[in-house]
Coordinates of N, CA and C in Angstrom, one line a residue:
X1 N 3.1 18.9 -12.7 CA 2.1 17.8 -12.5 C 2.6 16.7 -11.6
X2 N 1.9 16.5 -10.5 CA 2.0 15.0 -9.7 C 1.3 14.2 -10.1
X3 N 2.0 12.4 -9.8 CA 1.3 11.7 -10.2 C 1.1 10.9 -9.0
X4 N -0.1 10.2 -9.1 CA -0.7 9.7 -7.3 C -0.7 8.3 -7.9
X5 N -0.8 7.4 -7.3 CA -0.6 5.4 -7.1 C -2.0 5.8 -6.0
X6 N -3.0 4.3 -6.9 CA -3.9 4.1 -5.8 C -3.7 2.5 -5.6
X7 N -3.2 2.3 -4.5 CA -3.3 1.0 -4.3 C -4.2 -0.1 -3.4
X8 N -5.3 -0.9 -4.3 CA -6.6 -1.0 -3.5 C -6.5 -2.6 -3.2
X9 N -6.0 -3.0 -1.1 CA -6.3 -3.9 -1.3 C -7.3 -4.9 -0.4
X10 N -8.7 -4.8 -0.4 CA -9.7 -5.4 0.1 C -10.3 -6.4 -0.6
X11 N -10.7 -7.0 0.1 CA -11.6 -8.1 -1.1 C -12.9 -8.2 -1.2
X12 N -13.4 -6.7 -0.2 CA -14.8 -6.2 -0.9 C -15.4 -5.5 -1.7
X13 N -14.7 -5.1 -2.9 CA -14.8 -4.6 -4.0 C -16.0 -3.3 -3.2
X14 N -16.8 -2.7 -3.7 CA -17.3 -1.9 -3.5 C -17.9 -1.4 -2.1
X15 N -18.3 -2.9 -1.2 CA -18.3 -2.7 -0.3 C -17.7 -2.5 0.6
X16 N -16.2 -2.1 0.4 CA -14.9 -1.7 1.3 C -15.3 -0.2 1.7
X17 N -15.1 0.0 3.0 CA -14.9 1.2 3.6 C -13.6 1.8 3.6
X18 N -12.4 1.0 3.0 CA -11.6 1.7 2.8 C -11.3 1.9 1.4
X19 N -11.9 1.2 0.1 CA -12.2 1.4 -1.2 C -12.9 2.7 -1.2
X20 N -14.0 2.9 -0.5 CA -14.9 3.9 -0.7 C -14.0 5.4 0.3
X21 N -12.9 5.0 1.2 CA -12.2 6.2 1.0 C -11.0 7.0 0.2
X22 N -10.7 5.7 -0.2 CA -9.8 5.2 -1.5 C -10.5 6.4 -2.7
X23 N -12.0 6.4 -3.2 CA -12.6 6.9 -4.6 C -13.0 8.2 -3.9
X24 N -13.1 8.6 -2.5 CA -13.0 9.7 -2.2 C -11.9 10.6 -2.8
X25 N -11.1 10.2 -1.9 CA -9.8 10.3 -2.1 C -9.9 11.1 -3.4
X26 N -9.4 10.6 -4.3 CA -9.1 10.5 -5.7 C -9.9 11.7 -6.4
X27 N -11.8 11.5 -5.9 CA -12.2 12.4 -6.5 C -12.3 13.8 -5.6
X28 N -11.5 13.9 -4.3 CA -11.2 15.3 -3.9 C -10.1 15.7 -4.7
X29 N -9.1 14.7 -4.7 CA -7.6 15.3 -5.3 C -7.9 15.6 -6.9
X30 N -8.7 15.2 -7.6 CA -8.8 15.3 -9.0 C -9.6 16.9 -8.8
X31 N -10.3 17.3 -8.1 CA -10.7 18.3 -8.3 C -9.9 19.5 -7.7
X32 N -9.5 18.9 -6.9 CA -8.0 20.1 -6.2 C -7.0 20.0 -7.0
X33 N -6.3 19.4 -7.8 CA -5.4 19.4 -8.8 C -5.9 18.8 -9.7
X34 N -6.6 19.3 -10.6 CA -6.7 18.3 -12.6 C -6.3 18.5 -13.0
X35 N -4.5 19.2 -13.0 CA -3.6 18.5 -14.1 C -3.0 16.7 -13.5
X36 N -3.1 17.1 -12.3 CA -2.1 15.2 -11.8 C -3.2 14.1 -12.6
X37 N -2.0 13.2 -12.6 CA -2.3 11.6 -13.5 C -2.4 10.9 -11.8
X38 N -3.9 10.2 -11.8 CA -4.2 9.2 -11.0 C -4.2 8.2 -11.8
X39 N -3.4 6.7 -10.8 CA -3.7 5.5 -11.3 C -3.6 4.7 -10.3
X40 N -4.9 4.2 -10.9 CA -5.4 2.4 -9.5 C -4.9 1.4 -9.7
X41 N -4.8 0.7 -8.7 CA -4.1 -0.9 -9.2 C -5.3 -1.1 -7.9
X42 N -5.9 -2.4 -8.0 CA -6.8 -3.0 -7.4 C -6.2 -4.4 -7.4
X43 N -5.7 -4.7 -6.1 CA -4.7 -6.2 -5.8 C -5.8 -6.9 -5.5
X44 N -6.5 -7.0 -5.1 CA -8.1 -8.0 -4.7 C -8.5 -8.2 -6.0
X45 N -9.1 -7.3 -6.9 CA -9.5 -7.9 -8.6 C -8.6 -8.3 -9.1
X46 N -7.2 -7.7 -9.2 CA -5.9 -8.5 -10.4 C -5.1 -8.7 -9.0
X47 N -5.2 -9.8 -8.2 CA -4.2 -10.5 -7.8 C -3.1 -10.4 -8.1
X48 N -1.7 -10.2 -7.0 CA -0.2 -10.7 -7.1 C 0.0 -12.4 -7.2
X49 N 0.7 -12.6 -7.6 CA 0.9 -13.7 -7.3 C 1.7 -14.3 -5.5
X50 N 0.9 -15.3 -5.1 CA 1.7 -15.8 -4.0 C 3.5 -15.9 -4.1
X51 N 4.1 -15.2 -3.2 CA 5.6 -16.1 -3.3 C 6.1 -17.0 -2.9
X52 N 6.7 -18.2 -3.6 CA 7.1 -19.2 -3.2 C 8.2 -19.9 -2.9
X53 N 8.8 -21.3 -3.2 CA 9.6 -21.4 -3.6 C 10.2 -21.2 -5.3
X54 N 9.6 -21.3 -6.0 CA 10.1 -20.9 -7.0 C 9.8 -19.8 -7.4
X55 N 8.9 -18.9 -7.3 CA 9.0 -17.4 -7.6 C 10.0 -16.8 -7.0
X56 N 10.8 -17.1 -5.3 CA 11.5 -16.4 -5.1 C 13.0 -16.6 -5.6
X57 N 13.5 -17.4 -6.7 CA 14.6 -17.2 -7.2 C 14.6 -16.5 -8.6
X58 N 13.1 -16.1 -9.1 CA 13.1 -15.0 -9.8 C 13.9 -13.7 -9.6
X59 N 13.4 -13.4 -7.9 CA 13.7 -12.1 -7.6 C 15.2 -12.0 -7.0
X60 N 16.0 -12.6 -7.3 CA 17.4 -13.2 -6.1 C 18.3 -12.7 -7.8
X61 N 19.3 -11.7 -7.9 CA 20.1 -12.3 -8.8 C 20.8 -13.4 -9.1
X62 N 20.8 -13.8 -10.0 CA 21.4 -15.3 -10.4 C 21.2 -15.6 -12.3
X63 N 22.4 -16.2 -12.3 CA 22.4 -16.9 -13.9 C 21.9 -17.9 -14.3
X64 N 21.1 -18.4 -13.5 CA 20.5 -19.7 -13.9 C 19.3 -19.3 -14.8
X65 N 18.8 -19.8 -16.1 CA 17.9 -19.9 -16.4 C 16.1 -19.6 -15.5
X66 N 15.5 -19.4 -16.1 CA 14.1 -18.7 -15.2 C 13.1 -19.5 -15.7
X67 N 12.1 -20.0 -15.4 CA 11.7 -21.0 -15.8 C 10.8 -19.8 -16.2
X68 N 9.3 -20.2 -17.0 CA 7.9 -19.1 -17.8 C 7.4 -18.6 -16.5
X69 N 6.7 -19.4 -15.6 CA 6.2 -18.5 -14.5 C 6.9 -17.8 -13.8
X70 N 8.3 -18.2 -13.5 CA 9.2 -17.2 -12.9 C 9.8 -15.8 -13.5
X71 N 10.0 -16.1 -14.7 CA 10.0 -15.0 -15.7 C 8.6 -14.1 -15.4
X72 N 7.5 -14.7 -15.5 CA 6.4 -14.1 -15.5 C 6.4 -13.3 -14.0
X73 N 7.0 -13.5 -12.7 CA 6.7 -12.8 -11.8 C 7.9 -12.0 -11.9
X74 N 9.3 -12.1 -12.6 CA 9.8 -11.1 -12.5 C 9.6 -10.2 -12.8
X75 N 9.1 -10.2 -14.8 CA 8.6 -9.1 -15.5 C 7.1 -8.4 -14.7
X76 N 6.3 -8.9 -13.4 CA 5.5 -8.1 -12.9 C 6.3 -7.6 -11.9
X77 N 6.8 -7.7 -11.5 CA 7.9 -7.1 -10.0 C 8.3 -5.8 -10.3
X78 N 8.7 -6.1 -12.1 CA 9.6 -4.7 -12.8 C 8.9 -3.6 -13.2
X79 N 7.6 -4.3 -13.2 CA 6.2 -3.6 -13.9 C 5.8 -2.8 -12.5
X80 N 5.5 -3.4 -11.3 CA 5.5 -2.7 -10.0 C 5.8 -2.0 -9.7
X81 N 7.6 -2.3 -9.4 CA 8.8 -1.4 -8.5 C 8.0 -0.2 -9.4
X82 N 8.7 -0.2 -11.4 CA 8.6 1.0 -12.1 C 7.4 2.2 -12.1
X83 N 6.5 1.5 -11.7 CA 5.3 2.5 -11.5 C 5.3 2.8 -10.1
X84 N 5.5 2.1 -9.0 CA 5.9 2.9 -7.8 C 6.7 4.3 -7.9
X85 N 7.8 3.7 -8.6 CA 8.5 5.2 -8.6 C 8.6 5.9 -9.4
X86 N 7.5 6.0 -10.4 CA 7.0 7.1 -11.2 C 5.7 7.7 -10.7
X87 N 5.9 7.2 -9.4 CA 4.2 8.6 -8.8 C 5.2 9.3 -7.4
X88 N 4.4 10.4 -7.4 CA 4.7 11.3 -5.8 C 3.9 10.8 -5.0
X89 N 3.1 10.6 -4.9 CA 2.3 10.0 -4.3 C 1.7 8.7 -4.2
X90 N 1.6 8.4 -2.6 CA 1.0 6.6 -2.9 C 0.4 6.0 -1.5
X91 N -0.8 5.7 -2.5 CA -2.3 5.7 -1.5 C -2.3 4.6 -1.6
X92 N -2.0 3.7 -0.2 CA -3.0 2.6 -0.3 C -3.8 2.2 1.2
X93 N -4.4 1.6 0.7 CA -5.9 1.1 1.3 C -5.4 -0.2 2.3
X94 N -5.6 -0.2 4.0 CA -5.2 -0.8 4.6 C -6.6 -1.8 5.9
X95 N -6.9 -2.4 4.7 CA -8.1 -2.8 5.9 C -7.6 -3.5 7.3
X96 N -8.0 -3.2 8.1 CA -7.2 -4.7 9.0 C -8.3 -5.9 9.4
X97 N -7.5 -6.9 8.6 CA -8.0 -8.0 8.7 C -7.3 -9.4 9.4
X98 N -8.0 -9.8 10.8 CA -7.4 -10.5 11.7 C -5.9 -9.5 12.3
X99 N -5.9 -8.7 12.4 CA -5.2 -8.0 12.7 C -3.9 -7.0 12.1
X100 N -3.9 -7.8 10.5 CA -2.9 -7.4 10.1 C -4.1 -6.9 8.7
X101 N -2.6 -6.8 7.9 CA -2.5 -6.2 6.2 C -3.8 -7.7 5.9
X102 N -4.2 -7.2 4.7 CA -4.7 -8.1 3.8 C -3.7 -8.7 3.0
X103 N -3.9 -10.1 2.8 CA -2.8 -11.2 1.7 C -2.5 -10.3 0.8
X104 N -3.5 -9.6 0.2 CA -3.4 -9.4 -0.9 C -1.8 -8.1 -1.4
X105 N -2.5 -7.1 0.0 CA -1.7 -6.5 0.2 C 0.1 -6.9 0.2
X106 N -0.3 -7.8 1.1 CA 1.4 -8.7 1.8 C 1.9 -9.2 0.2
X107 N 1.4 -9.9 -0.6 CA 1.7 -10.2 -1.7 C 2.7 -9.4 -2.9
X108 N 1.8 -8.1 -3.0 CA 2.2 -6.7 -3.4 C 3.7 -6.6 -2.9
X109 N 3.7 -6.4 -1.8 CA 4.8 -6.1 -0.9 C 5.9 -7.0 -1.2
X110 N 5.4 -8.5 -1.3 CA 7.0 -9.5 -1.3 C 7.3 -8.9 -2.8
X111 N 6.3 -8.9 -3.8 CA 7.1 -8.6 -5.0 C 7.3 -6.9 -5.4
X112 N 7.7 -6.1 -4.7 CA 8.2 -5.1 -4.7 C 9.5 -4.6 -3.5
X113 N 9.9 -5.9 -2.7 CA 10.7 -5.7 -1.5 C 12.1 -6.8 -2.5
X114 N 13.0 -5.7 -3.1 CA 13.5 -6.5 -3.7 C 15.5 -6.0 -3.2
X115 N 16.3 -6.9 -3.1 CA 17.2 -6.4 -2.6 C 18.1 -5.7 -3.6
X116 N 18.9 -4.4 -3.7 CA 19.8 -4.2 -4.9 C 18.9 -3.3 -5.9
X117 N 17.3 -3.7 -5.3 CA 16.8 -2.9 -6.1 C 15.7 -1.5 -5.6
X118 N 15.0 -2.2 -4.9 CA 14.2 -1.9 -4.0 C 14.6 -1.2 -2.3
X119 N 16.0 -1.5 -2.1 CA 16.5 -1.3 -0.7 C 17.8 -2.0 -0.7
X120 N 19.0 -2.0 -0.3 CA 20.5 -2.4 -0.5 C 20.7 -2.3 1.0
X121 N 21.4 -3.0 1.4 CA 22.5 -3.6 2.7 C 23.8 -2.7 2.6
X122 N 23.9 -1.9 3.9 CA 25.1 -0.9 3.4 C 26.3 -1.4 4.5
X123 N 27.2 -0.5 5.1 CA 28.1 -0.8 6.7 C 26.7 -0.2 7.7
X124 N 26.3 0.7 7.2 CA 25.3 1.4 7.8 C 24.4 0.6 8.6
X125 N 24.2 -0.5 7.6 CA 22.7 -1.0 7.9 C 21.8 -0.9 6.7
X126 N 20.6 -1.5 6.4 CA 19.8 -1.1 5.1 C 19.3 0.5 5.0
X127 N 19.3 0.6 3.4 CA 19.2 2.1 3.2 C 17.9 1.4 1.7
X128 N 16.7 2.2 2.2 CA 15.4 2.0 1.2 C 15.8 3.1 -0.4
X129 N 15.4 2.3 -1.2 CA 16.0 3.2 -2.4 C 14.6 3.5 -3.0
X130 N 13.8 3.3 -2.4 CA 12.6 4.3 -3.0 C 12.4 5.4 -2.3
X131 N 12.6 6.8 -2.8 CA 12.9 8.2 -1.6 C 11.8 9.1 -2.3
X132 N 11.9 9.8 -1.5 CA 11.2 11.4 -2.3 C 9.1 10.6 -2.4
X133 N 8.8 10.0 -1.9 CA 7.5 10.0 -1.7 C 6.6 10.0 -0.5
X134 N 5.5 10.6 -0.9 CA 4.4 11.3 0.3 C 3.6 9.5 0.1
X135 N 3.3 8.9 1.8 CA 2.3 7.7 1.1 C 1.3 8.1 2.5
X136 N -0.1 8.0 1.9 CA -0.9 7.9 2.8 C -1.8 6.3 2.7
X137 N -2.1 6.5 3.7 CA -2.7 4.9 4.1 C -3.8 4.9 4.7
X138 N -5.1 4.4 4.3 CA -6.4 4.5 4.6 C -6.5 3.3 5.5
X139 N -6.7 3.5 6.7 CA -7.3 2.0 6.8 C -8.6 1.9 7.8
X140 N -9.5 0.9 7.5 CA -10.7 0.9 8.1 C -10.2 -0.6 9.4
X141 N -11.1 -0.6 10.3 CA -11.2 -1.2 10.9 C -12.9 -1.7 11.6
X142 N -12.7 -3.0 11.8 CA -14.4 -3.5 12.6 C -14.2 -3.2 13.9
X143 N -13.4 -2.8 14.8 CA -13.2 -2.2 16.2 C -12.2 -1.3 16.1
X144 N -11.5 -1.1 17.5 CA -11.2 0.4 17.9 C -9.5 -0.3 18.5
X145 N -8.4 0.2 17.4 CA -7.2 -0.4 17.5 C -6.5 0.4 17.6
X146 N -6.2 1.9 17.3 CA -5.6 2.5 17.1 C -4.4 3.1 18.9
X147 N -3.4 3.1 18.5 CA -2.8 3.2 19.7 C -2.8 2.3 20.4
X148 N -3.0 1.2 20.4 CA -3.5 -0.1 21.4 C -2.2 -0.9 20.8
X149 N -2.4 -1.6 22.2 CA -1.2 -3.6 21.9 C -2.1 -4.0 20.5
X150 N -3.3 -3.9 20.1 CA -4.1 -4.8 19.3 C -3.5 -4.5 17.6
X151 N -3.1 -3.0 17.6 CA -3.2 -2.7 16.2 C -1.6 -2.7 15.7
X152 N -1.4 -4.1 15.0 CA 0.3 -4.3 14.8 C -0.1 -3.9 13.1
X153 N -1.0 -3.5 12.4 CA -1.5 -3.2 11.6 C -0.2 -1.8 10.9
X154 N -0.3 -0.6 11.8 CA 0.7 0.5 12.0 C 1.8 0.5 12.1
X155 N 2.3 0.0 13.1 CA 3.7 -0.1 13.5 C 4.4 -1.2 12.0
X156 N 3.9 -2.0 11.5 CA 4.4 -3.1 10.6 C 4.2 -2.3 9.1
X157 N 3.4 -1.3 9.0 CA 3.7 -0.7 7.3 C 4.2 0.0 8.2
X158 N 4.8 0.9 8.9 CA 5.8 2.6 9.3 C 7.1 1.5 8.9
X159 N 7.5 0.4 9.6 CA 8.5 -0.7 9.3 C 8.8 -0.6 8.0
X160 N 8.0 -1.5 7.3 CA 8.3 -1.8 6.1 C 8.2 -0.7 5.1
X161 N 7.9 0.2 5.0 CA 7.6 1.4 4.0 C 9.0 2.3 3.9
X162 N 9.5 2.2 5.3 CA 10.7 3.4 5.9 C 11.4 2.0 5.1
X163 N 11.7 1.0 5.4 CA 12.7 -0.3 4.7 C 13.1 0.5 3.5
X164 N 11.6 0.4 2.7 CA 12.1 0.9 1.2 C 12.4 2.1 1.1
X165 N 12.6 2.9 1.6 CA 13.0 4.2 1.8 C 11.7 5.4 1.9
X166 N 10.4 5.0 1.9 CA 9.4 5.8 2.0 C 8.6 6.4 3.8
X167 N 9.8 7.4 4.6 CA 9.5 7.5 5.5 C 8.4 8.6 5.7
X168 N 7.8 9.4 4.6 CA 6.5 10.3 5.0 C 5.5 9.9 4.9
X169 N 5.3 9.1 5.8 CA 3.6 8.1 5.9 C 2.4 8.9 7.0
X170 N 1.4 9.0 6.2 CA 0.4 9.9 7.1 C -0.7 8.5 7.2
X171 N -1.2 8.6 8.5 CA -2.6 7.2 8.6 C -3.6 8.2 8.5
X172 N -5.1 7.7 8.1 CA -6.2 7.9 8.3 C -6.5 6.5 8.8
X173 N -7.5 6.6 9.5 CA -8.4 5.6 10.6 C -10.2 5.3 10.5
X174 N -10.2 4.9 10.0 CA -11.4 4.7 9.9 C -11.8 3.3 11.1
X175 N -12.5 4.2 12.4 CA -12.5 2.3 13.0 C -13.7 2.1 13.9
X176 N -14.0 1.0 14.2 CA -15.5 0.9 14.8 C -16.4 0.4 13.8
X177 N -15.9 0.1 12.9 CA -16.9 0.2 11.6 C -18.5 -1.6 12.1
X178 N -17.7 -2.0 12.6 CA -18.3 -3.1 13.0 C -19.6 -2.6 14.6
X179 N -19.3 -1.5 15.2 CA -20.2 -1.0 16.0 C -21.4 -1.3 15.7
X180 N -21.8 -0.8 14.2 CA -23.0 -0.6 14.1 C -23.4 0.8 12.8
X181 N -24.1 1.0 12.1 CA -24.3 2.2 11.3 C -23.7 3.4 11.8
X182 N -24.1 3.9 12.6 CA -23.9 5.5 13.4 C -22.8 5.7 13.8
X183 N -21.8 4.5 13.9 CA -20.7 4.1 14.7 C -19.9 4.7 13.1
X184 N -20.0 3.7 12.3 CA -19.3 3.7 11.0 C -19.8 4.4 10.1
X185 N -20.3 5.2 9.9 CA -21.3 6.5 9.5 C -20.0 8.1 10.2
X186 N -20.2 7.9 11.3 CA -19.0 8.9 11.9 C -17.7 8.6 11.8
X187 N -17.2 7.2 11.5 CA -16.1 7.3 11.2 C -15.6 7.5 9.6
X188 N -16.3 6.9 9.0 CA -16.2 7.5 7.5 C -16.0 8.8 8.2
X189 N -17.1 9.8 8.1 CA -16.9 11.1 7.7 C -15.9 11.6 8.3
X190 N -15.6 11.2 10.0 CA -13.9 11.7 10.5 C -12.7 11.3 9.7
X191 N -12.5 10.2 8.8 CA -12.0 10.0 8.2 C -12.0 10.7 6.6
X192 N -12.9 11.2 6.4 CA -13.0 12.0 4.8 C -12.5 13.5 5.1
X193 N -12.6 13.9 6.7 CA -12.1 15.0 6.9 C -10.8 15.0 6.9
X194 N -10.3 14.0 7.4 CA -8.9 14.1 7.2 C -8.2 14.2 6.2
X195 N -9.1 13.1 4.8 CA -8.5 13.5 4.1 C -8.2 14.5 3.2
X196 N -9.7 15.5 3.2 CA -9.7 16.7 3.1 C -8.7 17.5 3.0
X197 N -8.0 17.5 4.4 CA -6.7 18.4 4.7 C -5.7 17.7 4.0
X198 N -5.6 16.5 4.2 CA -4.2 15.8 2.9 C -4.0 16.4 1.9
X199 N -5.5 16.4 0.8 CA -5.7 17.0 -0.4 C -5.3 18.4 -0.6
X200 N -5.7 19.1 0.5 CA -5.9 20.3 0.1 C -4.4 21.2 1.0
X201 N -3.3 20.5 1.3 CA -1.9 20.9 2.0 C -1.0 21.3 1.1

């Protein structure tokens, strides 16, 4: 049995084009494998917390005392990392908004990018200590970025993903969506094709 991470981060709840290939998703692979455990986390409905100055001495080893909210973002950090790496799989949803990741997304990220735990400093150079996972990444777009100077959207999760040690990252593209109906109508479906083949590999 595999277990898949859906991780959903738009802030248009149903109206996301990449939510809605997000629940594709899910309900191709549930029917191509129904023994695997799917589980969603939706960062837009249950928010990360911002990091700050004082959340980030949560995450820093140290003896000092933790104050309640900091305590409180560590015990979610531990709640994170742990379910990260109890799936084979890990889907998340990459809108591009103003050109990048969604907050919500970036948020996710500070409190799962943890040192010693998450990824360690060697002679080497850093070495990501989350290994052995397949992540695929949905992302929709209102124009046409892909391969372009415009889309630092790509190049910045292959970055950070390989950091933690997760270097088999597949994109899907959904883009144009802002064209017009016909425009984003074809990109959905070239995009549901693709994930088609994900599912079914």
């Amino acid at each position: 049995m595999s277990k898949v991470l859906v991780l959903k981060s738009s802030i248009l709840a149903g109206y996301s084009q990449s939510g809605q290939l997000a629940d594709h998703l899910v309900s191709e692979w549930k029917a191509a494998h129904p023994g695997d455990e799917v589980t969603e986390r939706d960062l837009a409905a249950n928010p990360i917390p911002v990091l700050d100055g004082e959340l980030v001495g949560a995450l820093r080893p140290s003896d000092a005392a933790l104050t309640p909210r900091q305590q409180e973002a560590l015990d979610l950090s531990n709640e994170l990392i742990a379910e990260l790496q109890a799936h084979d799989t890990i889907v998340i949803t990459a809108p591009m908004y103003n050109f990048n990741i969604p907050t919500q997304l970036k948020n996710y990220f500070d409190l799962v990018a943890r040192a010693g735990v998450t990824f360690r400093y060697t002679e080497q150079g850093p070495e990501g200590l989350i290994k052995g996972k397949k992540v695929v990444v949905l992302s929709s777009r209102g124009g046409i970025h892909k391969d372009t100077p415009s889309d630092l959207l790509t190049p910045y999760l292959t970055l950070f993903l390989g950091f933690l040690g997760m270097s088999d990252v597949q994109f899907v593209f959904a883009e144009g969506i802002g064209y017009g109906p016909e425009v984003a109508a074809k990109a959905a479906s070239d995009a549901k094709e693709v994930i088609s083949q994900i599912v079914t590999a």
